[in-house]
């Protein structure tokens, strides 16, 4: 992770949060003295100068509407990444995957298009 310029995280929503496997990964990665440290000014992230892409999939709709308050996935992931110094984060959401086949394919197409334009931008930057 320290060697990476770009970190890509796949994150299904499980029970309104991240999957336990991803939480376990964070529990290994967010370590005092390695990826963050406490100083006189409080906590300081040590993994700086990196970007992250988090691809979130959800059966329901949480980016807006009545269930938005139940999204404990994206804020938690944003907090954990920010805590270790990764603040340049893009979230790509495939939502409404259980709202019927039309909603699911539209959500997937939109997420794929967002990822495509992100990759195009990255390749342009790298050229
Ligand atoms: C154990 C479990 C819990 C889930 N909880 C939620 C949830 O709280 N909200 C939601 O919108 N979708 C929920 N889902 C649906 C998943 O988010 C959806 O299936 C996932 O984004 C697609 O990844 P998968 O290929 O691992 O199923 C849940 C799925 C599983 C298996």
Coordinates of N, CA, C and O and ligand atoms in Angstrom, one line a residue:
X1 N 0.8 -1.2 0.0 CA 0.0 0.0 0.0 C 0.9 1.3 0.0 O 0.6 2.2 -0.7
X2 N 1.9 1.2 0.7 CA 2.8 2.4 0.8 C 3.4 2.6 -0.6 O 3.8 3.8 -0.9
X3 N 3.6 1.6 -1.4 CA 4.3 1.7 -2.7 C 3.3 2.2 -3.8 O 3.7 2.6 -4.8
X4 N 2.0 2.0 -3.5 CA 1.0 2.3 -4.5 C 0.7 3.8 -4.7 O 0.8 4.6 -3.7
X5 N 0.5 4.2 -6.0 CA 0.1 5.6 -6.2 C -1.5 5.7 -6.1 O -2.0 6.7 -5.7
X6 N -2.1 4.6 -6.5 CA -3.6 4.6 -6.6 C -4.1 3.3 -5.9 O -3.6 2.2 -6.2
X7 N -5.0 3.5 -5.1 CA -5.6 2.3 -4.3 C -7.0 2.1 -4.8 O -7.8 3.1 -4.8
X8 N -7.4 1.0 -5.2 CA -8.7 0.7 -5.7 C -9.4 -0.3 -4.7 O -8.8 -1.4 -4.4
X9 N -10.5 0.1 -4.2 CA -11.2 -0.7 -3.2 C -12.6 -1.1 -3.7 O -13.4 -0.2 -4.1
X10 N -12.9 -2.4 -3.7 CA -14.3 -2.8 -4.0 C -15.0 -3.0 -2.7 O -14.6 -3.7 -1.8
X11 N -16.2 -2.4 -2.7 CA -16.9 -2.3 -1.4 C -18.4 -2.6 -1.6 O -19.2 -1.6 -1.8
X12 N -18.9 -3.8 -1.4 CA -20.3 -4.0 -1.4 C -20.9 -3.5 0.0 O -20.1 -3.5 1.0
X13 N -22.1 -3.0 0.0 CA -22.7 -2.7 1.2 C -23.3 -3.9 1.9 O -24.1 -4.6 1.2
X14 N -22.9 -4.2 3.1 CA -23.5 -5.3 3.8 C -24.1 -4.7 5.1 O -23.3 -4.1 5.9
X15 N -25.4 -4.9 5.3 CA -26.0 -4.4 6.5 C -25.6 -2.9 6.8 O -25.3 -2.6 8.0
X16 N -25.8 -2.1 5.8 CA -25.6 -0.7 5.9 C -24.2 -0.2 6.1 O -23.9 1.0 6.2
X17 N -23.2 -1.1 6.1 CA -21.9 -0.8 6.3 C -21.0 -1.5 5.3 O -21.5 -2.0 4.3
X18 N -19.7 -1.5 5.5 CA -18.8 -2.2 4.7 C -18.8 -3.7 5.0 O -19.3 -4.1 6.2
X19 N -18.4 -4.6 4.1 CA -18.3 -6.0 4.4 C -17.3 -6.3 5.5 O -16.3 -5.5 5.6
X20 N -17.5 -7.3 6.3 CA -16.5 -7.6 7.4 C -15.1 -7.8 6.9 O -14.1 -7.6 7.6
X21 N -15.0 -8.4 5.7 CA -13.7 -8.6 5.1 C -12.9 -7.3 4.8 O -11.7 -7.2 5.1
X22 N -13.7 -6.3 4.3 CA -13.0 -5.0 4.1 C -12.7 -4.4 5.4 O -11.6 -3.8 5.6
X23 N -13.6 -4.5 6.4 CA -13.3 -4.0 7.7 C -12.1 -4.6 8.3 O -11.2 -3.9 9.0
X24 N -11.9 -5.9 8.1 CA -10.7 -6.6 8.6 C -9.5 -6.1 8.0 O -8.4 -5.9 8.6
X25 N -9.6 -5.8 6.7 CA -8.4 -5.2 6.0 C -8.0 -3.9 6.6 O -6.9 -3.6 6.9
X26 N -9.0 -3.0 6.8 CA -8.7 -1.7 7.5 C -8.1 -2.0 8.9 O -7.3 -1.2 9.3
X27 N -8.6 -3.0 9.6 CA -8.1 -3.2 10.9 C -6.6 -3.6 10.9 O -5.9 -3.3 11.9
X28 N -6.2 -4.2 9.8 CA -4.7 -4.5 9.6 C -4.0 -3.3 9.1 O -2.8 -3.1 9.4
X29 N -4.6 -2.4 8.4 CA -3.9 -1.3 7.7 C -3.8 0.0 8.6 O -2.8 0.7 8.6
X30 N -4.9 0.2 9.4 CA -4.9 1.5 10.2 C -4.2 1.2 11.5 O -4.8 0.7 12.5
X31 N -2.9 1.4 11.5 CA -2.1 1.0 12.7 C -1.3 2.2 13.1 O -0.5 2.8 12.3
X32 N -1.3 2.5 14.4 CA -0.6 3.6 15.0 C 0.9 3.4 14.7 O 1.5 2.3 14.9
X33 N 1.6 4.4 14.3 CA 3.0 4.4 14.1 C 3.4 3.9 12.7 O 4.6 3.9 12.3
X34 N 2.5 3.4 12.0 CA 2.7 2.8 10.6 C 2.0 3.6 9.6 O 2.6 4.2 8.6
X35 N 0.7 3.7 9.7 CA -0.1 4.4 8.7 C -0.7 5.8 9.3 O -1.2 6.6 8.6
X36 N -0.6 5.9 10.6 CA -0.9 7.2 11.3 C -0.2 7.3 12.6 O 0.4 6.3 13.0
X37 N -0.1 8.5 13.1 CA 0.6 8.6 14.4 C -0.1 9.7 15.2 O -0.8 10.6 14.6
X38 N 0.0 9.7 16.5 CA -0.5 10.7 17.3 C 0.6 11.6 17.7 O 1.7 11.2 18.1
X39 N 0.3 12.9 17.5 CA 1.3 13.9 17.9 C 0.7 15.0 18.8 O -0.5 14.8 19.2
X40 N 1.4 16.1 19.0 CA 0.8 17.1 19.9 C -0.4 17.7 19.3 O -1.3 18.3 20.0
X41 N -0.5 17.7 17.9 CA -1.7 18.3 17.3 C -2.8 17.2 17.1 O -3.8 17.5 16.4
X42 N -2.6 16.0 17.6 CA -3.6 15.0 17.4 C -3.1 14.0 16.4 O -2.0 13.9 16.1
X43 N -4.1 13.2 15.8 CA -3.7 12.2 14.8 C -3.2 12.8 13.5 O -3.7 13.8 13.1
X44 N -2.3 12.1 12.9 CA -1.8 12.5 11.6 C -1.6 11.3 10.7 O -1.0 10.3 11.1
X45 N -2.2 11.4 9.5 CA -2.1 10.3 8.6 C -0.7 10.3 7.9 O -0.1 11.3 7.6
X46 N -0.2 9.1 7.7 CA 1.2 8.9 7.2 C 1.2 8.4 5.8 O 2.2 8.4 5.2
X47 N 0.0 8.1 5.2 CA 0.0 7.6 3.8 C -0.5 8.8 3.0 O -1.7 8.9 2.7
X48 N 0.4 9.6 2.6 CA 0.0 10.8 1.8 C 0.4 10.7 0.4 O 1.2 9.8 0.0
X49 N -0.1 11.6 -0.4 CA 0.3 11.7 -1.9 C -0.3 10.6 -2.7 O 0.2 10.2 -3.7
X50 N -1.4 10.0 -2.2 CA -2.0 8.9 -3.0 C -3.5 9.2 -3.3 O -4.1 10.1 -2.6
X51 N -4.0 8.5 -4.2 CA -5.4 8.6 -4.6 C -6.1 7.3 -4.3 O -5.4 6.2 -4.4
X52 N -7.4 7.3 -4.1 CA -8.1 6.1 -4.0 C -9.4 6.2 -4.7 O -10.0 7.2 -4.9
X53 N -9.8 5.0 -5.3 CA -11.1 4.8 -5.9 C -11.8 3.8 -5.1 O -11.3 2.7 -4.9
X54 N -13.0 4.1 -4.6 CA -13.8 3.1 -3.9 C -15.1 2.9 -4.7 O -15.9 3.8 -5.0
X55 N -15.2 1.6 -5.1 CA -16.4 1.2 -5.9 C -17.4 0.5 -5.0 O -17.1 -0.5 -4.4
X56 N -18.5 1.2 -4.8 CA -19.5 0.7 -3.8 C -20.7 0.1 -4.6 O -21.2 0.7 -5.6
X57 N -21.2 -1.0 -4.2 CA -22.4 -1.6 -4.7 C -23.4 -1.8 -3.6 O -23.1 -2.2 -2.5
X58 N -24.6 -1.5 -4.0 CA -25.7 -1.5 -3.0 C -27.0 -2.0 -3.6 O -27.3 -1.7 -4.8
X59 N -27.7 -2.8 -2.9 CA -29.1 -3.2 -3.4 C -30.0 -2.1 -3.5 O -30.8 -1.9 -4.4
X60 N -29.9 -1.2 -2.5 CA -30.8 0.0 -2.4 C -30.2 1.3 -2.8 O -29.1 1.3 -3.4
X61 N -30.9 2.4 -2.5 CA -30.5 3.7 -2.8 C -30.1 4.5 -1.6 O -31.0 4.7 -0.7
X62 N -28.9 4.9 -1.5 CA -28.4 5.6 -0.3 C -27.8 7.0 -0.5 O -27.6 7.7 0.4
X63 N -27.5 7.3 -1.8 CA -26.8 8.5 -2.1 C -27.8 9.7 -2.0 O -27.4 10.9 -1.9
X64 N -29.1 9.4 -2.0 CA -30.1 10.4 -1.8 C -31.4 9.7 -1.3 O -31.5 8.5 -1.2
X65 N -32.3 10.5 -0.8 CA -33.6 9.9 -0.4 C -33.6 9.5 1.1 O -32.7 9.7 1.8
X66 N -34.7 8.8 1.5 CA -34.9 8.5 2.9 C -33.9 7.6 3.5 O -33.7 7.6 4.7
X67 N -33.3 6.7 2.7 CA -32.3 5.8 3.3 C -30.9 6.4 3.4 O -30.0 5.7 3.8
X68 N -30.7 7.6 3.0 CA -29.4 8.2 3.0 C -28.8 8.2 4.4 O -27.6 8.0 4.6
X69 N -29.7 8.4 5.4 CA -29.2 8.4 6.8 C -28.7 7.0 7.3 O -28.0 6.9 8.3
X70 N -29.0 6.0 6.5 CA -28.6 4.6 6.9 C -27.3 4.2 6.2 O -26.8 3.1 6.4
X71 N -26.7 5.1 5.5 CA -25.4 4.8 4.8 C -24.3 4.9 5.8 O -23.7 6.0 6.1
X72 N -23.9 3.8 6.4 CA -22.8 3.8 7.3 C -21.5 3.2 6.6 O -20.5 2.9 7.3
X73 N -21.6 3.0 5.3 CA -20.6 2.5 4.5 C -19.6 3.6 4.0 O -18.5 3.6 4.4
X74 N -20.2 4.5 3.2 CA -19.3 5.5 2.6 C -18.7 6.4 3.7 O -17.5 6.7 3.6
X75 N -19.4 6.9 4.7 CA -18.8 7.8 5.6 C -17.7 7.1 6.4 O -16.6 7.7 6.7
X76 N -17.9 5.8 6.7 CA -16.9 5.1 7.5 C -15.6 4.9 6.6 O -14.5 5.1 7.1
X77 N -15.8 4.5 5.4 CA -14.6 4.3 4.5 C -13.9 5.6 4.3 O -12.7 5.7 4.3
X78 N -14.7 6.7 4.1 CA -14.0 8.0 3.9 C -13.2 8.4 5.1 O -12.1 8.9 5.1
X79 N -13.8 8.2 6.3 CA -13.1 8.5 7.6 C -11.8 7.7 7.7 O -10.8 8.3 8.1
X80 N -11.9 6.4 7.5 CA -10.7 5.6 7.7 C -9.6 5.9 6.7 O -8.4 6.0 7.1
X81 N -10.0 6.2 5.4 CA -8.9 6.6 4.4 C -8.3 7.9 4.8 O -7.1 8.1 4.8
X82 N -9.2 8.9 5.2 CA -8.7 10.2 5.6 C -7.8 10.1 6.8 O -6.9 10.9 6.9
X83 N -8.2 9.2 7.7 CA -7.4 9.1 9.0 C -6.0 8.7 8.7 O -5.1 9.1 9.5
X84 N -5.8 7.9 7.7 CA -4.4 7.5 7.4 C -3.8 8.4 6.3 O -2.6 8.2 5.9
X85 N -4.5 9.5 5.9 CA -3.9 10.5 5.0 C -4.3 10.5 3.6 O -3.9 11.3 2.8
X86 N -5.3 9.6 3.3 CA -5.8 9.5 1.9 C -7.1 10.3 1.8 O -8.1 9.8 2.2
X87 N -6.9 11.5 1.3 CA -8.1 12.4 1.2 C -8.6 12.6 -0.2 O -9.7 13.1 -0.4
X88 N -7.8 12.2 -1.2 CA -8.1 12.3 -2.6 C -8.8 11.0 -3.0 O -8.2 10.1 -3.5
X89 N -10.1 11.0 -2.7 CA -10.9 9.7 -2.9 C -12.1 10.0 -3.8 O -12.8 10.9 -3.7
X90 N -12.3 9.1 -4.8 CA -13.4 9.1 -5.6 C -14.3 7.9 -5.3 O -13.8 6.8 -5.2
X91 N -15.6 8.1 -5.1 CA -16.5 7.1 -4.8 C -17.4 6.9 -6.0 O -18.0 7.8 -6.6
X92 N -17.4 5.6 -6.5 CA -18.2 5.2 -7.7 C -19.3 4.3 -7.1 O -19.0 3.3 -6.5
X93 N -20.6 4.7 -7.3 CA -21.6 3.9 -6.6 C -22.5 3.2 -7.7 O -23.0 3.8 -8.6
X94 N -22.6 1.9 -7.5 CA -23.7 1.2 -8.2 C -24.8 0.9 -7.2 O -24.6 0.0 -6.3
X95 N -25.9 1.6 -7.4 CA -27.0 1.6 -6.4 C -28.2 1.0 -7.1 O -28.3 0.9 -8.3
X96 N -29.2 0.7 -6.3 CA -30.5 0.2 -6.8 C -30.4 -1.1 -7.6 O -31.1 -1.3 -8.5
X97 N -29.4 -1.9 -7.2 CA -29.2 -3.1 -7.9 C -30.3 -4.1 -7.7 O -30.4 -5.0 -8.5
X98 N -31.1 -3.9 -6.7 CA -32.2 -4.8 -6.4 C -33.6 -4.2 -6.7 O -34.6 -4.6 -6.3
X99 N -33.5 -3.1 -7.5 CA -34.8 -2.4 -7.9 C -35.3 -2.8 -9.2 O -36.0 -2.1 -9.9
X100 N -34.9 -4.0 -9.6 CA -35.4 -4.6 -10.9 C -34.3 -4.5 -12.0 O -33.3 -3.8 -11.8
X101 N -34.4 -5.3 -13.0 CA -33.3 -5.5 -14.0 C -33.0 -4.1 -14.7 O -31.8 -3.9 -15.0
X102 N -34.0 -3.3 -15.0 CA -33.7 -2.1 -15.7 C -32.9 -1.1 -14.8 O -31.9 -0.5 -15.3
X103 N -33.3 -1.0 -13.5 CA -32.5 -0.1 -12.6 C -31.1 -0.7 -12.4 O -30.1 0.1 -12.4
X104 N -31.0 -2.0 -12.3 CA -29.7 -2.6 -12.1 C -28.7 -2.4 -13.3 O -27.6 -1.9 -13.1
X105 N -29.3 -2.6 -14.5 CA -28.4 -2.4 -15.7 C -28.0 -0.9 -15.9 O -26.9 -0.6 -16.2
X106 N -29.0 0.0 -15.6 CA -28.7 1.4 -15.7 C -27.6 1.8 -14.6 O -26.7 2.6 -15.0
X107 N -27.7 1.3 -13.4 CA -26.7 1.6 -12.4 C -25.4 1.1 -12.8 O -24.3 1.8 -12.6
X108 N -25.3 -0.1 -13.3 CA -24.0 -0.7 -13.7 C -23.4 0.1 -14.8 O -22.2 0.4 -14.8
X109 N -24.3 0.5 -15.8 CA -23.8 1.2 -17.0 C -23.2 2.6 -16.5 O -22.1 3.0 -16.9
X110 N -23.9 3.2 -15.5 CA -23.4 4.5 -15.0 C -22.1 4.4 -14.3 O -21.2 5.2 -14.5
X111 N -22.0 3.3 -13.5 CA -20.8 3.1 -12.7 C -19.6 2.8 -13.7 O -18.5 3.3 -13.5
X112 N -19.9 2.0 -14.7 CA -18.8 1.6 -15.6 C -18.4 2.9 -16.4 O -17.2 3.1 -16.6
X113 N -19.3 3.7 -16.8 CA -19.0 5.0 -17.5 C -18.1 5.9 -16.6 O -17.2 6.5 -17.0
X114 N -18.5 6.0 -15.3 CA -17.7 6.8 -14.4 C -16.3 6.3 -14.2 O -15.4 7.1 -14.2
X115 N -16.2 5.0 -14.1 CA -14.9 4.4 -14.0 C -14.1 4.6 -15.3 O -12.9 4.9 -15.3
X116 N -14.8 4.5 -16.5 CA -14.1 4.7 -17.7 C -13.5 6.1 -17.9 O -12.4 6.3 -18.3
X117 N -14.3 7.1 -17.4 CA -13.8 8.5 -17.6 C -12.7 8.7 -16.6 O -11.7 9.4 -16.9
X118 N -12.8 8.1 -15.4 CA -11.7 8.2 -14.4 C -10.4 7.6 -15.0 O -9.3 8.2 -14.9
X119 N -10.5 6.4 -15.6 CA -9.3 5.8 -16.2 C -8.8 6.7 -17.4 O -7.5 6.9 -17.5
X120 N -9.7 7.2 -18.2 CA -9.2 8.1 -19.3 C -8.4 9.3 -18.7 O -7.4 9.7 -19.2
X121 N -9.0 9.9 -17.6 CA -8.3 11.0 -17.0 C -6.9 10.6 -16.5 O -5.9 11.3 -16.6
X122 N -6.9 9.4 -15.8 CA -5.6 8.9 -15.3 C -4.6 8.7 -16.4 O -3.4 9.1 -16.2
X123 N -5.0 8.1 -17.5 CA -4.1 7.8 -18.6 C -3.6 9.1 -19.2 O -2.4 9.2 -19.5
X124 N -4.5 10.1 -19.3 CA -4.1 11.4 -19.8 C -3.0 12.0 -18.9 O -2.1 12.6 -19.4
X125 N -3.2 11.9 -17.6 CA -2.3 12.5 -16.7 C -0.9 11.8 -16.7 O 0.1 12.4 -16.6
X126 N -1.0 10.4 -16.9 CA 0.2 9.6 -17.0 C 1.0 9.8 -18.3 O 2.2 9.5 -18.3
X127 N 0.3 10.3 -19.3 CA 1.0 10.4 -20.7 C 2.0 11.5 -20.7 O 1.9 12.4 -19.9
Ligands
LIG1 C1 -25.0 -10.2 3.9 C2 -25.5 -9.1 3.0 C3 -26.0 -7.9 3.5 C4 -26.4 -6.9 2.6 N1 -26.9 -5.8 3.1 C5 -27.3 -4.8 2.3 C6 -27.7 -3.5 2.8 O1 -27.7 -3.3 4.0 N2 -28.1 -2.6 1.9 C7 -28.1 -2.8 0.6 O2 -28.5 -1.9 -0.2 N3 -27.7 -4.0 0.1 C8 -27.3 -5.0 0.9 N4 -26.8 -6.2 0.4 C9 -26.8 -6.3 -1.1 C10 -25.3 -6.1 -1.5 O3 -24.9 -4.8 -1.3 C11 -25.2 -6.4 -3.0 O4 -25.6 -7.7 -3.2 C12 -23.8 -6.1 -3.4 O5 -23.6 -4.8 -3.6 C13 -23.3 -6.9 -4.6 O6 -22.2 -7.5 -4.1 P1 -22.2 -9.2 -4.0 O7 -21.8 -9.6 -5.4 O8 -21.2 -9.4 -3.0 O9 -23.6 -9.6 -3.7 C14 -26.4 -7.2 1.2 C15 -25.9 -8.4 0.7 C16 -25.5 -9.3 1.6 C17 -25.0 -10.6 1.0

